[in-house]
Amino acid sequence: MTIIMKFLPNRPMRIVLLTSLLTLGTMGALMMFYPHWVDQQLLDKLGSDDSMVRGQAVIEAARRAKNRESMKHKLLESLDTESDKQFFSIVSALNTAGMFRTSVTNPLHIDRALAIEFATAPDPNTQTWLLAQIINKRHNNRYIHQALKSAVANKDVAVRAGAALLAAMLKDDAVLGKLLDDEDPAVRAAAALDAGLAGRSALGATLVERLSDTDATAAGSAATGLAYLNPAEYSPRLCALLAEAKDDELRERLCHVMTILNNDDAREAVGKLLKSTPKHPPSPMLLLAAGKLGVQAAADEINNVLTEATKSHKINRHLL
């Protein structure tokens, strides 16, 4: 600068030059800083409470991420934000740019995105589909538990029934216990079956209580769950229930339960029911259970049914 000043003959020219240099320096600094400022502004808008602002920011951030490597890195680095709104907006921008699901994506980020998408999905069908994805991943972390919490509180019966399977997979007995007491019998039935299949022995007493459910499907599912949970322990209770059952649907379900137990108690219970039933021929499920269990008293009944059946030309065509 001193050397340049020596070549300038007067003070005004020196001032003009100095001012020009300062202006150019300032403009250069602004040009360097401005893109980073725009990036930060977009990141802030991605966390806005206004959905319109977030939506527009998603589009712009995706466009900039494709053209600016620094913007891409800023989006990726911001995925650990505590704000779910900002996180999901960042994920949306990266997805739009085709940069979210890669070989190096943190699995926790994917699970968090799924959990938020599930909780904010606009309709039950979409939620059911997303819940199936969450279940099939078989992950166990705070975001999956967050999704479970949302599913249990859902108003849709199918979603809550799906929550039972997720709770069983996560071994969450508290949630399963809550679903076993759900107002809808379909949810109670799903929870009972899933608890038994998952081997949740702590819920055995609750499943026994469900055997007296006023809904045959829920009671039958509880019986099925107990048969899988501990056949040796619950066999006497289930066989007694078969003898006591007055509801035709429940009796049919209990006949199937006997085939799961597949022991002497079940064989004896089915044999007694077969002898005591006034209906001839007996129900298909009772005959099937008797046949599978090898109840000798059922042989004549089964042969009679087959003999009558073969007299039907329609059945004969199917057999051929």
PDB file of C-alpha atoms in Angstrom:
ATOM      1  CA  MET A   1       0.000   0.000   0.000  1.00  0.00           C
ATOM      2  CA  THR A   2       2.859   2.430   0.864  1.00  0.00           C
ATOM      3  CA  ILE A   3       4.485   1.826  -2.503  1.00  0.00           C
ATOM      4  CA  ILE A   4       1.209   2.558  -4.305  1.00  0.00           C
ATOM      5  CA  MET A   5       0.803   5.797  -2.349  1.00  0.00           C
ATOM      6  CA  LYS A   6       4.204   7.062  -3.527  1.00  0.00           C
ATOM      7  CA  PHE A   7       3.038   6.925  -7.149  1.00  0.00           C
ATOM      8  CA  LEU A   8      -0.063   8.983  -6.435  1.00  0.00           C
ATOM      9  CA  PRO A   9       0.620  12.720  -6.766  1.00  0.00           C
ATOM     10  CA  ASN A  10      -1.990  14.112  -4.418  1.00  0.00           C
ATOM     11  CA  ARG A  11      -4.088  13.350  -1.392  1.00  0.00           C
ATOM     12  CA  PRO A  12      -7.548  13.118  -3.097  1.00  0.00           C
ATOM     13  CA  MET A  13      -6.394  10.377  -5.408  1.00  0.00           C
ATOM     14  CA  ARG A  14      -5.052   8.476  -2.467  1.00  0.00           C
ATOM     15  CA  ILE A  15      -8.423   8.704  -0.713  1.00  0.00           C
ATOM     16  CA  VAL A  16     -10.263   7.529  -3.834  1.00  0.00           C
ATOM     17  CA  LEU A  17      -7.961   4.542  -4.195  1.00  0.00           C
ATOM     18  CA  LEU A  18      -8.207   3.618  -0.544  1.00  0.00           C
ATOM     19  CA  THR A  19     -11.990   3.868  -0.646  1.00  0.00           C
ATOM     20  CA  SER A  20     -12.124   1.717  -3.772  1.00  0.00           C
ATOM     21  CA  LEU A  21      -9.942  -0.937  -2.200  1.00  0.00           C
ATOM     22  CA  LEU A  22     -12.064  -1.035   0.935  1.00  0.00           C
ATOM     23  CA  THR A  23     -15.225  -1.273  -1.157  1.00  0.00           C
ATOM     24  CA  LEU A  24     -13.820  -4.122  -3.205  1.00  0.00           C
ATOM     25  CA  GLY A  25     -12.711  -5.915  -0.054  1.00  0.00           C
ATOM     26  CA  THR A  26     -16.115  -5.530   1.515  1.00  0.00           C
ATOM     27  CA  MET A  27     -17.873  -6.756  -1.623  1.00  0.00           C
ATOM     28  CA  GLY A  28     -15.537  -9.725  -1.814  1.00  0.00           C
ATOM     29  CA  ALA A  29     -16.209 -10.626   1.797  1.00  0.00           C
ATOM     30  CA  LEU A  30     -19.939 -10.331   1.216  1.00  0.00           C
ATOM     31  CA  MET A  31     -19.754 -12.521  -1.871  1.00  0.00           C
ATOM     32  CA  MET A  32     -17.919 -15.164   0.106  1.00  0.00           C
ATOM     33  CA  PHE A  33     -20.202 -14.986   3.116  1.00  0.00           C
ATOM     34  CA  TYR A  34     -23.579 -14.623   1.350  1.00  0.00           C
ATOM     35  CA  PRO A  35     -24.016 -18.284   0.199  1.00  0.00           C
ATOM     36  CA  HIS A  36     -23.334 -19.508   3.737  1.00  0.00           C
ATOM     37  CA  TRP A  37     -25.855 -17.009   5.076  1.00  0.00           C
ATOM     38  CA  VAL A  38     -28.485 -18.303   2.624  1.00  0.00           C
ATOM     39  CA  ASP A  39     -27.737 -21.886   3.715  1.00  0.00           C
ATOM     40  CA  GLN A  40     -28.252 -20.981   7.355  1.00  0.00           C
ATOM     41  CA  GLN A  41     -31.458 -19.130   6.562  1.00  0.00           C
ATOM     42  CA  LEU A  42     -32.802 -22.242   4.841  1.00  0.00           C
ATOM     43  CA  LEU A  43     -31.851 -24.434   7.803  1.00  0.00           C
ATOM     44  CA  ASP A  44     -33.751 -22.078  10.103  1.00  0.00           C
ATOM     45  CA  LYS A  45     -36.798 -22.151   7.814  1.00  0.00           C
ATOM     46  CA  LEU A  46     -36.729 -25.963   7.814  1.00  0.00           C
ATOM     47  CA  GLY A  47     -37.549 -25.763  11.522  1.00  0.00           C
ATOM     48  CA  SER A  48     -40.310 -23.173  11.147  1.00  0.00           C
ATOM     49  CA  ASP A  49     -43.690 -23.698  12.818  1.00  0.00           C
ATOM     50  CA  ASP A  50     -45.313 -22.677   9.524  1.00  0.00           C
ATOM     51  CA  SER A  51     -45.778 -25.729   7.302  1.00  0.00           C
ATOM     52  CA  MET A  52     -45.854 -23.543   4.171  1.00  0.00           C
ATOM     53  CA  VAL A  53     -42.485 -22.048   5.060  1.00  0.00           C
ATOM     54  CA  ARG A  54     -41.044 -25.506   5.746  1.00  0.00           C
ATOM     55  CA  GLY A  55     -42.414 -26.872   2.479  1.00  0.00           C
ATOM     56  CA  GLN A  56     -40.851 -24.107   0.398  1.00  0.00           C
ATOM     57  CA  ALA A  57     -37.576 -24.444   2.305  1.00  0.00           C
ATOM     58  CA  VAL A  58     -37.517 -28.193   1.577  1.00  0.00           C
ATOM     59  CA  ILE A  59     -37.709 -27.518  -2.182  1.00  0.00           C
ATOM     60  CA  GLU A  60     -35.027 -24.822  -2.086  1.00  0.00           C
ATOM     61  CA  ALA A  61     -32.713 -26.783   0.230  1.00  0.00           C
ATOM     62  CA  ALA A  62     -32.934 -29.833  -2.036  1.00  0.00           C
ATOM     63  CA  ARG A  63     -32.034 -27.705  -5.056  1.00  0.00           C
ATOM     64  CA  ARG A  64     -29.072 -26.116  -3.290  1.00  0.00           C
ATOM     65  CA  ALA A  65     -27.860 -29.465  -1.930  1.00  0.00           C
ATOM     66  CA  LYS A  66     -27.579 -30.772  -5.494  1.00  0.00           C
ATOM     67  CA  ASN A  67     -25.457 -27.785  -6.535  1.00  0.00           C
ATOM     68  CA  ARG A  68     -23.529 -26.998  -3.356  1.00  0.00           C
ATOM     69  CA  GLU A  69     -21.561 -29.670  -1.527  1.00  0.00           C
ATOM     70  CA  SER A  70     -21.410 -27.438   1.534  1.00  0.00           C
ATOM     71  CA  MET A  71     -25.210 -27.289   1.707  1.00  0.00           C
ATOM     72  CA  LYS A  72     -25.397 -31.074   1.521  1.00  0.00           C
ATOM     73  CA  HIS A  73     -22.938 -31.371   4.421  1.00  0.00           C
ATOM     74  CA  LYS A  74     -24.840 -28.804   6.486  1.00  0.00           C
ATOM     75  CA  LEU A  75     -28.075 -30.748   6.036  1.00  0.00           C
ATOM     76  CA  LEU A  76     -26.423 -34.020   7.012  1.00  0.00           C
ATOM     77  CA  GLU A  77     -24.737 -32.450  10.032  1.00  0.00           C
ATOM     78  CA  SER A  78     -28.068 -30.988  11.190  1.00  0.00           C
ATOM     79  CA  LEU A  79     -29.846 -34.367  11.327  1.00  0.00           C
ATOM     80  CA  ASP A  80     -29.109 -34.604  15.051  1.00  0.00           C
ATOM     81  CA  THR A  81     -31.331 -31.613  15.775  1.00  0.00           C
ATOM     82  CA  GLU A  82     -33.677 -32.007  18.744  1.00  0.00           C
ATOM     83  CA  SER A  83     -36.581 -30.578  16.742  1.00  0.00           C
ATOM     84  CA  ASP A  84     -38.645 -33.292  15.059  1.00  0.00           C
ATOM     85  CA  LYS A  85     -40.099 -30.730  12.657  1.00  0.00           C
ATOM     86  CA  GLN A  86     -36.687 -29.572  11.513  1.00  0.00           C
ATOM     87  CA  PHE A  87     -35.359 -33.132  11.378  1.00  0.00           C
ATOM     88  CA  PHE A  88     -38.184 -34.379   9.164  1.00  0.00           C
ATOM     89  CA  SER A  89     -37.908 -31.320   6.904  1.00  0.00           C
ATOM     90  CA  ILE A  90     -34.176 -31.990   6.492  1.00  0.00           C
ATOM     91  CA  VAL A  91     -34.930 -35.638   5.697  1.00  0.00           C
ATOM     92  CA  SER A  92     -37.527 -34.519   3.143  1.00  0.00           C
ATOM     93  CA  ALA A  93     -35.003 -32.203   1.493  1.00  0.00           C
ATOM     94  CA  LEU A  94     -32.341 -34.917   1.376  1.00  0.00           C
ATOM     95  CA  ASN A  95     -34.866 -37.431   0.030  1.00  0.00           C
ATOM     96  CA  THR A  96     -35.913 -34.987  -2.664  1.00  0.00           C
ATOM     97  CA  ALA A  97     -32.260 -34.609  -3.615  1.00  0.00           C
ATOM     98  CA  GLY A  98     -31.735 -38.390  -3.438  1.00  0.00           C
ATOM     99  CA  MET A  99     -29.188 -38.065  -0.655  1.00  0.00           C
ATOM    100  CA  PHE A 100     -30.801 -39.531   2.483  1.00  0.00           C
ATOM    101  CA  ARG A 101     -30.838 -43.330   2.222  1.00  0.00           C
ATOM    102  CA  THR A 102     -27.245 -44.187   1.373  1.00  0.00           C
ATOM    103  CA  SER A 103     -24.791 -46.835   2.515  1.00  0.00           C
ATOM    104  CA  VAL A 104     -23.484 -44.483   5.218  1.00  0.00           C
ATOM    105  CA  THR A 105     -26.853 -43.268   6.565  1.00  0.00           C
ATOM    106  CA  ASN A 106     -27.185 -43.709  10.316  1.00  0.00           C
ATOM    107  CA  PRO A 107     -29.882 -46.388  10.939  1.00  0.00           C
ATOM    108  CA  LEU A 108     -31.151 -44.347  13.893  1.00  0.00           C
ATOM    109  CA  HIS A 109     -31.914 -41.469  11.526  1.00  0.00           C
ATOM    110  CA  ILE A 110     -33.951 -43.807   9.311  1.00  0.00           C
ATOM    111  CA  ASP A 111     -35.869 -45.155  12.323  1.00  0.00           C
ATOM    112  CA  ARG A 112     -36.515 -41.639  13.602  1.00  0.00           C
ATOM    113  CA  ALA A 113     -37.842 -40.585  10.199  1.00  0.00           C
ATOM    114  CA  LEU A 114     -40.152 -43.618  10.076  1.00  0.00           C
ATOM    115  CA  ALA A 115     -41.454 -42.946  13.582  1.00  0.00           C
ATOM    116  CA  ILE A 116     -42.247 -39.304  12.776  1.00  0.00           C
ATOM    117  CA  GLU A 117     -43.803 -40.183   9.429  1.00  0.00           C
ATOM    118  CA  PHE A 118     -45.967 -42.804  11.134  1.00  0.00           C
ATOM    119  CA  ALA A 119     -47.132 -40.410  13.855  1.00  0.00           C
ATOM    120  CA  THR A 120     -48.014 -37.685  11.329  1.00  0.00           C
ATOM    121  CA  ALA A 121     -49.454 -39.870   8.544  1.00  0.00           C
ATOM    122  CA  PRO A 122     -52.794 -38.511   7.267  1.00  0.00           C
ATOM    123  CA  ASP A 123     -54.831 -41.735   7.261  1.00  0.00           C
ATOM    124  CA  PRO A 124     -55.000 -45.160   8.981  1.00  0.00           C
ATOM    125  CA  ASN A 125     -54.117 -47.115   5.829  1.00  0.00           C
ATOM    126  CA  THR A 126     -50.830 -45.260   5.498  1.00  0.00           C
ATOM    127  CA  GLN A 127     -50.166 -45.684   9.211  1.00  0.00           C
ATOM    128  CA  THR A 128     -50.827 -49.427   9.013  1.00  0.00           C
ATOM    129  CA  TRP A 129     -48.408 -49.716   6.091  1.00  0.00           C
ATOM    130  CA  LEU A 130     -45.724 -47.707   7.895  1.00  0.00           C
ATOM    131  CA  LEU A 131     -46.218 -49.713  11.097  1.00  0.00           C
ATOM    132  CA  ALA A 132     -45.639 -52.916   9.121  1.00  0.00           C
ATOM    133  CA  GLN A 133     -42.331 -51.467   7.884  1.00  0.00           C
ATOM    134  CA  ILE A 134     -41.314 -50.602  11.433  1.00  0.00           C
ATOM    135  CA  ILE A 135     -42.176 -54.107  12.655  1.00  0.00           C
ATOM    136  CA  ASN A 136     -40.346 -55.804   9.794  1.00  0.00           C
ATOM    137  CA  LYS A 137     -37.144 -53.896  10.587  1.00  0.00           C
ATOM    138  CA  ARG A 138     -37.055 -55.609  14.019  1.00  0.00           C
ATOM    139  CA  HIS A 139     -35.100 -52.743  15.582  1.00  0.00           C
ATOM    140  CA  ASN A 140     -35.265 -51.805  19.240  1.00  0.00           C
ATOM    141  CA  ASN A 141     -34.404 -48.226  20.077  1.00  0.00           C
ATOM    142  CA  ARG A 142     -36.052 -45.106  21.470  1.00  0.00           C
ATOM    143  CA  TYR A 143     -37.543 -44.136  18.107  1.00  0.00           C
ATOM    144  CA  ILE A 144     -39.220 -47.524  17.687  1.00  0.00           C
ATOM    145  CA  HIS A 145     -40.632 -47.185  21.202  1.00  0.00           C
ATOM    146  CA  GLN A 146     -41.798 -43.703  20.218  1.00  0.00           C
ATOM    147  CA  ALA A 147     -43.651 -45.253  17.273  1.00  0.00           C
ATOM    148  CA  LEU A 148     -45.181 -47.853  19.604  1.00  0.00           C
ATOM    149  CA  LYS A 149     -46.461 -45.119  21.891  1.00  0.00           C
ATOM    150  CA  SER A 150     -48.102 -43.388  18.923  1.00  0.00           C
ATOM    151  CA  ALA A 151     -49.651 -46.659  17.713  1.00  0.00           C
ATOM    152  CA  VAL A 152     -51.185 -47.495  21.100  1.00  0.00           C
ATOM    153  CA  ALA A 153     -52.809 -44.052  21.282  1.00  0.00           C
ATOM    154  CA  ASN A 154     -54.154 -44.296  17.717  1.00  0.00           C
ATOM    155  CA  LYS A 155     -57.929 -44.189  17.231  1.00  0.00           C
ATOM    156  CA  ASP A 156     -57.895 -46.805  14.464  1.00  0.00           C
ATOM    157  CA  VAL A 157     -58.507 -50.416  15.545  1.00  0.00           C
ATOM    158  CA  ALA A 158     -56.194 -51.933  12.913  1.00  0.00           C
ATOM    159  CA  VAL A 159     -53.311 -49.698  13.993  1.00  0.00           C
ATOM    160  CA  ARG A 160     -53.765 -50.574  17.672  1.00  0.00           C
ATOM    161  CA  ALA A 161     -53.976 -54.262  16.771  1.00  0.00           C
ATOM    162  CA  GLY A 162     -50.684 -53.870  14.894  1.00  0.00           C
ATOM    163  CA  ALA A 163     -49.231 -52.189  17.964  1.00  0.00           C
ATOM    164  CA  ALA A 164     -49.721 -55.461  19.843  1.00  0.00           C
ATOM    165  CA  LEU A 165     -47.302 -57.242  17.531  1.00  0.00           C
ATOM    166  CA  LEU A 166     -44.735 -54.464  17.891  1.00  0.00           C
ATOM    167  CA  ALA A 167     -45.118 -54.501  21.685  1.00  0.00           C
ATOM    168  CA  ALA A 168     -44.626 -58.274  21.742  1.00  0.00           C
ATOM    169  CA  MET A 169     -41.528 -57.933  19.582  1.00  0.00           C
ATOM    170  CA  LEU A 170     -40.139 -55.271  21.932  1.00  0.00           C
ATOM    171  CA  LYS A 171     -41.100 -57.404  24.968  1.00  0.00           C
ATOM    172  CA  ASP A 172     -43.069 -54.487  26.363  1.00  0.00           C
ATOM    173  CA  ASP A 173     -45.405 -56.237  28.805  1.00  0.00           C
ATOM    174  CA  ALA A 174     -46.833 -52.968  30.100  1.00  0.00           C
ATOM    175  CA  VAL A 175     -48.097 -51.979  26.651  1.00  0.00           C
ATOM    176  CA  LEU A 176     -49.349 -55.495  25.917  1.00  0.00           C
ATOM    177  CA  GLY A 177     -51.234 -55.468  29.211  1.00  0.00           C
ATOM    178  CA  LYS A 178     -52.877 -52.177  28.247  1.00  0.00           C
ATOM    179  CA  LEU A 179     -53.889 -53.556  24.855  1.00  0.00           C
ATOM    180  CA  LEU A 180     -55.309 -56.695  26.492  1.00  0.00           C
ATOM    181  CA  ASP A 181     -57.768 -54.348  28.189  1.00  0.00           C
ATOM    182  CA  ASP A 182     -58.556 -52.342  25.036  1.00  0.00           C
ATOM    183  CA  GLU A 183     -62.161 -51.340  24.394  1.00  0.00           C
ATOM    184  CA  ASP A 184     -62.192 -53.148  21.041  1.00  0.00           C
ATOM    185  CA  PRO A 185     -62.267 -56.976  21.042  1.00  0.00           C
ATOM    186  CA  ALA A 186     -60.148 -57.181  17.875  1.00  0.00           C
ATOM    187  CA  VAL A 187     -57.314 -55.398  19.690  1.00  0.00           C
ATOM    188  CA  ARG A 188     -57.714 -57.593  22.776  1.00  0.00           C
ATOM    189  CA  ALA A 189     -57.615 -60.679  20.560  1.00  0.00           C
ATOM    190  CA  ALA A 190     -54.469 -59.528  18.764  1.00  0.00           C
ATOM    191  CA  ALA A 191     -52.728 -58.682  22.050  1.00  0.00           C
ATOM    192  CA  ALA A 192     -53.640 -62.056  23.574  1.00  0.00           C
ATOM    193  CA  LEU A 193     -52.338 -64.025  20.627  1.00  0.00           C
ATOM    194  CA  ASP A 194     -49.147 -61.982  20.279  1.00  0.00           C
ATOM    195  CA  ALA A 195     -48.409 -62.189  24.001  1.00  0.00           C
ATOM    196  CA  GLY A 196     -48.663 -65.976  23.895  1.00  0.00           C
ATOM    197  CA  LEU A 197     -46.644 -66.402  20.715  1.00  0.00           C
ATOM    198  CA  ALA A 198     -43.941 -64.099  22.102  1.00  0.00           C
ATOM    199  CA  GLY A 199     -43.715 -66.161  25.292  1.00  0.00           C
ATOM    200  CA  ARG A 200     -44.608 -63.286  27.619  1.00  0.00           C
ATOM    201  CA  SER A 201     -45.103 -65.467  30.709  1.00  0.00           C
ATOM    202  CA  ALA A 202     -45.574 -62.419  32.953  1.00  0.00           C
ATOM    203  CA  LEU A 203     -48.933 -61.907  31.245  1.00  0.00           C
ATOM    204  CA  GLY A 204     -50.166 -65.449  31.883  1.00  0.00           C
ATOM    205  CA  ALA A 205     -52.591 -64.409  34.622  1.00  0.00           C
ATOM    206  CA  THR A 206     -53.986 -61.624  32.436  1.00  0.00           C
ATOM    207  CA  LEU A 207     -54.535 -64.089  29.591  1.00  0.00           C
ATOM    208  CA  VAL A 208     -56.405 -66.400  31.937  1.00  0.00           C
ATOM    209  CA  GLU A 209     -58.691 -63.472  32.826  1.00  0.00           C
ATOM    210  CA  ARG A 210     -59.308 -62.906  29.115  1.00  0.00           C
ATOM    211  CA  LEU A 211     -60.705 -66.453  28.834  1.00  0.00           C
ATOM    212  CA  SER A 212     -63.937 -65.049  30.255  1.00  0.00           C
ATOM    213  CA  ASP A 213     -64.064 -62.242  27.680  1.00  0.00           C
ATOM    214  CA  THR A 214     -67.583 -61.652  26.392  1.00  0.00           C
ATOM    215  CA  ASP A 215     -66.226 -61.705  22.831  1.00  0.00           C
ATOM    216  CA  ALA A 216     -65.595 -65.210  21.501  1.00  0.00           C
ATOM    217  CA  THR A 217     -62.705 -64.104  19.285  1.00  0.00           C
ATOM    218  CA  ALA A 218     -60.887 -62.431  22.177  1.00  0.00           C
ATOM    219  CA  ALA A 219     -61.513 -65.375  24.516  1.00  0.00           C
ATOM    220  CA  GLY A 220     -60.435 -67.853  21.842  1.00  0.00           C
ATOM    221  CA  SER A 221     -57.269 -65.880  21.137  1.00  0.00           C
ATOM    222  CA  ALA A 222     -56.469 -65.851  24.851  1.00  0.00           C
ATOM    223  CA  ALA A 223     -56.853 -69.625  24.908  1.00  0.00           C
ATOM    224  CA  THR A 224     -54.592 -69.942  21.861  1.00  0.00           C
ATOM    225  CA  GLY A 225     -52.031 -67.661  23.487  1.00  0.00           C
ATOM    226  CA  LEU A 226     -52.008 -69.754  26.652  1.00  0.00           C
ATOM    227  CA  ALA A 227     -51.635 -72.963  24.645  1.00  0.00           C
ATOM    228  CA  TYR A 228     -48.486 -71.589  23.053  1.00  0.00           C
ATOM    229  CA  LEU A 229     -47.267 -69.905  26.227  1.00  0.00           C
ATOM    230  CA  ASN A 230     -47.204 -72.972  28.464  1.00  0.00           C
ATOM    231  CA  PRO A 231     -49.260 -75.966  27.291  1.00  0.00           C
ATOM    232  CA  ALA A 232     -48.407 -78.118  30.315  1.00  0.00           C
ATOM    233  CA  GLU A 233     -49.494 -75.466  32.838  1.00  0.00           C
ATOM    234  CA  TYR A 234     -52.656 -74.269  31.150  1.00  0.00           C
ATOM    235  CA  SER A 235     -53.874 -77.498  29.551  1.00  0.00           C
ATOM    236  CA  PRO A 236     -56.287 -78.476  32.407  1.00  0.00           C
ATOM    237  CA  ARG A 237     -57.872 -74.994  32.409  1.00  0.00           C
ATOM    238  CA  LEU A 238     -58.303 -74.947  28.629  1.00  0.00           C
ATOM    239  CA  CYS A 239     -59.757 -78.447  28.486  1.00  0.00           C
ATOM    240  CA  ALA A 240     -62.236 -77.539  31.226  1.00  0.00           C
ATOM    241  CA  LEU A 241     -63.221 -74.445  29.277  1.00  0.00           C
ATOM    242  CA  LEU A 242     -63.958 -76.588  26.215  1.00  0.00           C
ATOM    243  CA  ALA A 243     -66.387 -78.678  28.274  1.00  0.00           C
ATOM    244  CA  GLU A 244     -68.045 -75.570  29.730  1.00  0.00           C
ATOM    245  CA  ALA A 245     -68.263 -73.444  26.580  1.00  0.00           C
ATOM    246  CA  LYS A 246     -71.804 -72.625  25.452  1.00  0.00           C
ATOM    247  CA  ASP A 247     -70.890 -70.307  22.573  1.00  0.00           C
ATOM    248  CA  ASP A 248     -70.523 -72.195  19.262  1.00  0.00           C
ATOM    249  CA  GLU A 249     -67.788 -69.888  17.936  1.00  0.00           C
ATOM    250  CA  LEU A 250     -65.746 -70.167  21.119  1.00  0.00           C
ATOM    251  CA  ARG A 251     -66.159 -73.933  21.137  1.00  0.00           C
ATOM    252  CA  GLU A 252     -64.854 -74.114  17.569  1.00  0.00           C
ATOM    253  CA  ARG A 253     -61.819 -72.036  18.494  1.00  0.00           C
ATOM    254  CA  LEU A 254     -61.154 -74.183  21.526  1.00  0.00           C
ATOM    255  CA  CYS A 255     -61.227 -77.312  19.363  1.00  0.00           C
ATOM    256  CA  HIS A 256     -58.367 -75.784  17.400  1.00  0.00           C
ATOM    257  CA  VAL A 257     -56.590 -75.011  20.679  1.00  0.00           C
ATOM    258  CA  MET A 258     -56.799 -78.697  21.558  1.00  0.00           C
ATOM    259  CA  THR A 259     -54.784 -79.523  18.418  1.00  0.00           C
ATOM    260  CA  ILE A 260     -52.104 -77.091  19.614  1.00  0.00           C
ATOM    261  CA  LEU A 261     -51.974 -78.756  23.036  1.00  0.00           C
ATOM    262  CA  ASN A 262     -51.882 -82.182  21.375  1.00  0.00           C
ATOM    263  CA  ASN A 263     -51.711 -84.120  24.637  1.00  0.00           C
ATOM    264  CA  ASP A 264     -53.751 -86.697  26.533  1.00  0.00           C
ATOM    265  CA  ASP A 265     -55.834 -84.021  28.285  1.00  0.00           C
ATOM    266  CA  ALA A 266     -56.815 -82.504  24.951  1.00  0.00           C
ATOM    267  CA  ARG A 267     -57.551 -85.915  23.441  1.00  0.00           C
ATOM    268  CA  GLU A 268     -59.812 -86.809  26.351  1.00  0.00           C
ATOM    269  CA  ALA A 269     -61.602 -83.444  26.271  1.00  0.00           C
ATOM    270  CA  VAL A 270     -62.333 -83.693  22.542  1.00  0.00           C
ATOM    271  CA  GLY A 271     -63.490 -87.303  22.933  1.00  0.00           C
ATOM    272  CA  LYS A 272     -65.942 -86.323  25.696  1.00  0.00           C
ATOM    273  CA  LEU A 273     -67.275 -83.411  23.664  1.00  0.00           C
ATOM    274  CA  LEU A 274     -67.753 -85.664  20.660  1.00  0.00           C
ATOM    275  CA  LYS A 275     -69.806 -88.132  22.707  1.00  0.00           C
ATOM    276  CA  SER A 276     -71.902 -85.456  24.372  1.00  0.00           C
ATOM    277  CA  THR A 277     -72.679 -83.347  21.314  1.00  0.00           C
ATOM    278  CA  PRO A 278     -76.318 -83.649  20.175  1.00  0.00           C
ATOM    279  CA  LYS A 279     -75.449 -82.401  16.718  1.00  0.00           C
ATOM    280  CA  HIS A 280     -74.969 -85.015  13.984  1.00  0.00           C
ATOM    281  CA  PRO A 281     -72.786 -84.848  12.174  1.00  0.00           C
ATOM    282  CA  PRO A 282     -70.560 -82.921  14.627  1.00  0.00           C
ATOM    283  CA  SER A 283     -69.015 -79.607  13.591  1.00  0.00           C
ATOM    284  CA  PRO A 284     -66.151 -79.801  11.059  1.00  0.00           C
ATOM    285  CA  MET A 285     -63.694 -78.306  13.567  1.00  0.00           C
ATOM    286  CA  LEU A 286     -64.590 -80.883  16.200  1.00  0.00           C
ATOM    287  CA  LEU A 287     -64.118 -83.710  13.714  1.00  0.00           C
ATOM    288  CA  LEU A 288     -60.852 -82.209  12.516  1.00  0.00           C
ATOM    289  CA  ALA A 289     -59.552 -81.906  16.095  1.00  0.00           C
ATOM    290  CA  ALA A 290     -60.640 -85.473  16.844  1.00  0.00           C
ATOM    291  CA  GLY A 291     -58.893 -86.748  13.749  1.00  0.00           C
ATOM    292  CA  LYS A 292     -55.669 -84.859  14.412  1.00  0.00           C
ATOM    293  CA  LEU A 293     -55.601 -86.007  18.019  1.00  0.00           C
ATOM    294  CA  GLY A 294     -56.367 -89.616  17.100  1.00  0.00           C
ATOM    295  CA  VAL A 295     -59.582 -89.891  19.126  1.00  0.00           C
ATOM    296  CA  GLN A 296     -60.732 -93.455  18.463  1.00  0.00           C
ATOM    297  CA  ALA A 297     -64.372 -92.643  19.101  1.00  0.00           C
ATOM    298  CA  ALA A 298     -64.307 -90.263  16.157  1.00  0.00           C
ATOM    299  CA  ALA A 299     -63.509 -92.925  13.556  1.00  0.00           C
ATOM    300  CA  ASP A 300     -67.124 -93.947  12.932  1.00  0.00           C
ATOM    301  CA  GLU A 301     -68.335 -90.347  12.758  1.00  0.00           C
ATOM    302  CA  ILE A 302     -65.603 -89.405  10.293  1.00  0.00           C
ATOM    303  CA  ASN A 303     -66.343 -92.456   8.111  1.00  0.00           C
ATOM    304  CA  ASN A 304     -70.065 -91.631   8.143  1.00  0.00           C
ATOM    305  CA  VAL A 305     -69.371 -88.061   7.055  1.00  0.00           C
ATOM    306  CA  LEU A 306     -67.096 -89.250   4.245  1.00  0.00           C
ATOM    307  CA  THR A 307     -69.618 -91.845   3.109  1.00  0.00           C
ATOM    308  CA  GLU A 308     -72.397 -89.266   2.911  1.00  0.00           C
ATOM    309  CA  ALA A 309     -70.111 -86.783   1.233  1.00  0.00           C
ATOM    310  CA  THR A 310     -69.116 -89.137  -1.569  1.00  0.00           C
ATOM    311  CA  LYS A 311     -72.769 -89.497  -2.528  1.00  0.00           C
ATOM    312  CA  SER A 312     -72.663 -85.914  -3.740  1.00  0.00           C
ATOM    313  CA  HIS A 313     -71.784 -85.601  -7.437  1.00  0.00           C
ATOM    314  CA  LYS A 314     -70.292 -82.164  -6.764  1.00  0.00           C
ATOM    315  CA  ILE A 315     -67.928 -83.493  -4.089  1.00  0.00           C
ATOM    316  CA  ASN A 316     -66.986 -86.447  -6.292  1.00  0.00           C
ATOM    317  CA  ARG A 317     -65.921 -84.063  -9.046  1.00  0.00           C
ATOM    318  CA  HIS A 318     -63.700 -82.220  -6.563  1.00  0.00           C
ATOM    319  CA  LEU A 319     -62.208 -85.502  -5.357  1.00  0.00           C
ATOM    320  CA  LEU A 320     -61.416 -86.532  -8.935  1.00  0.00           C
TER     321      LEU A 320
END
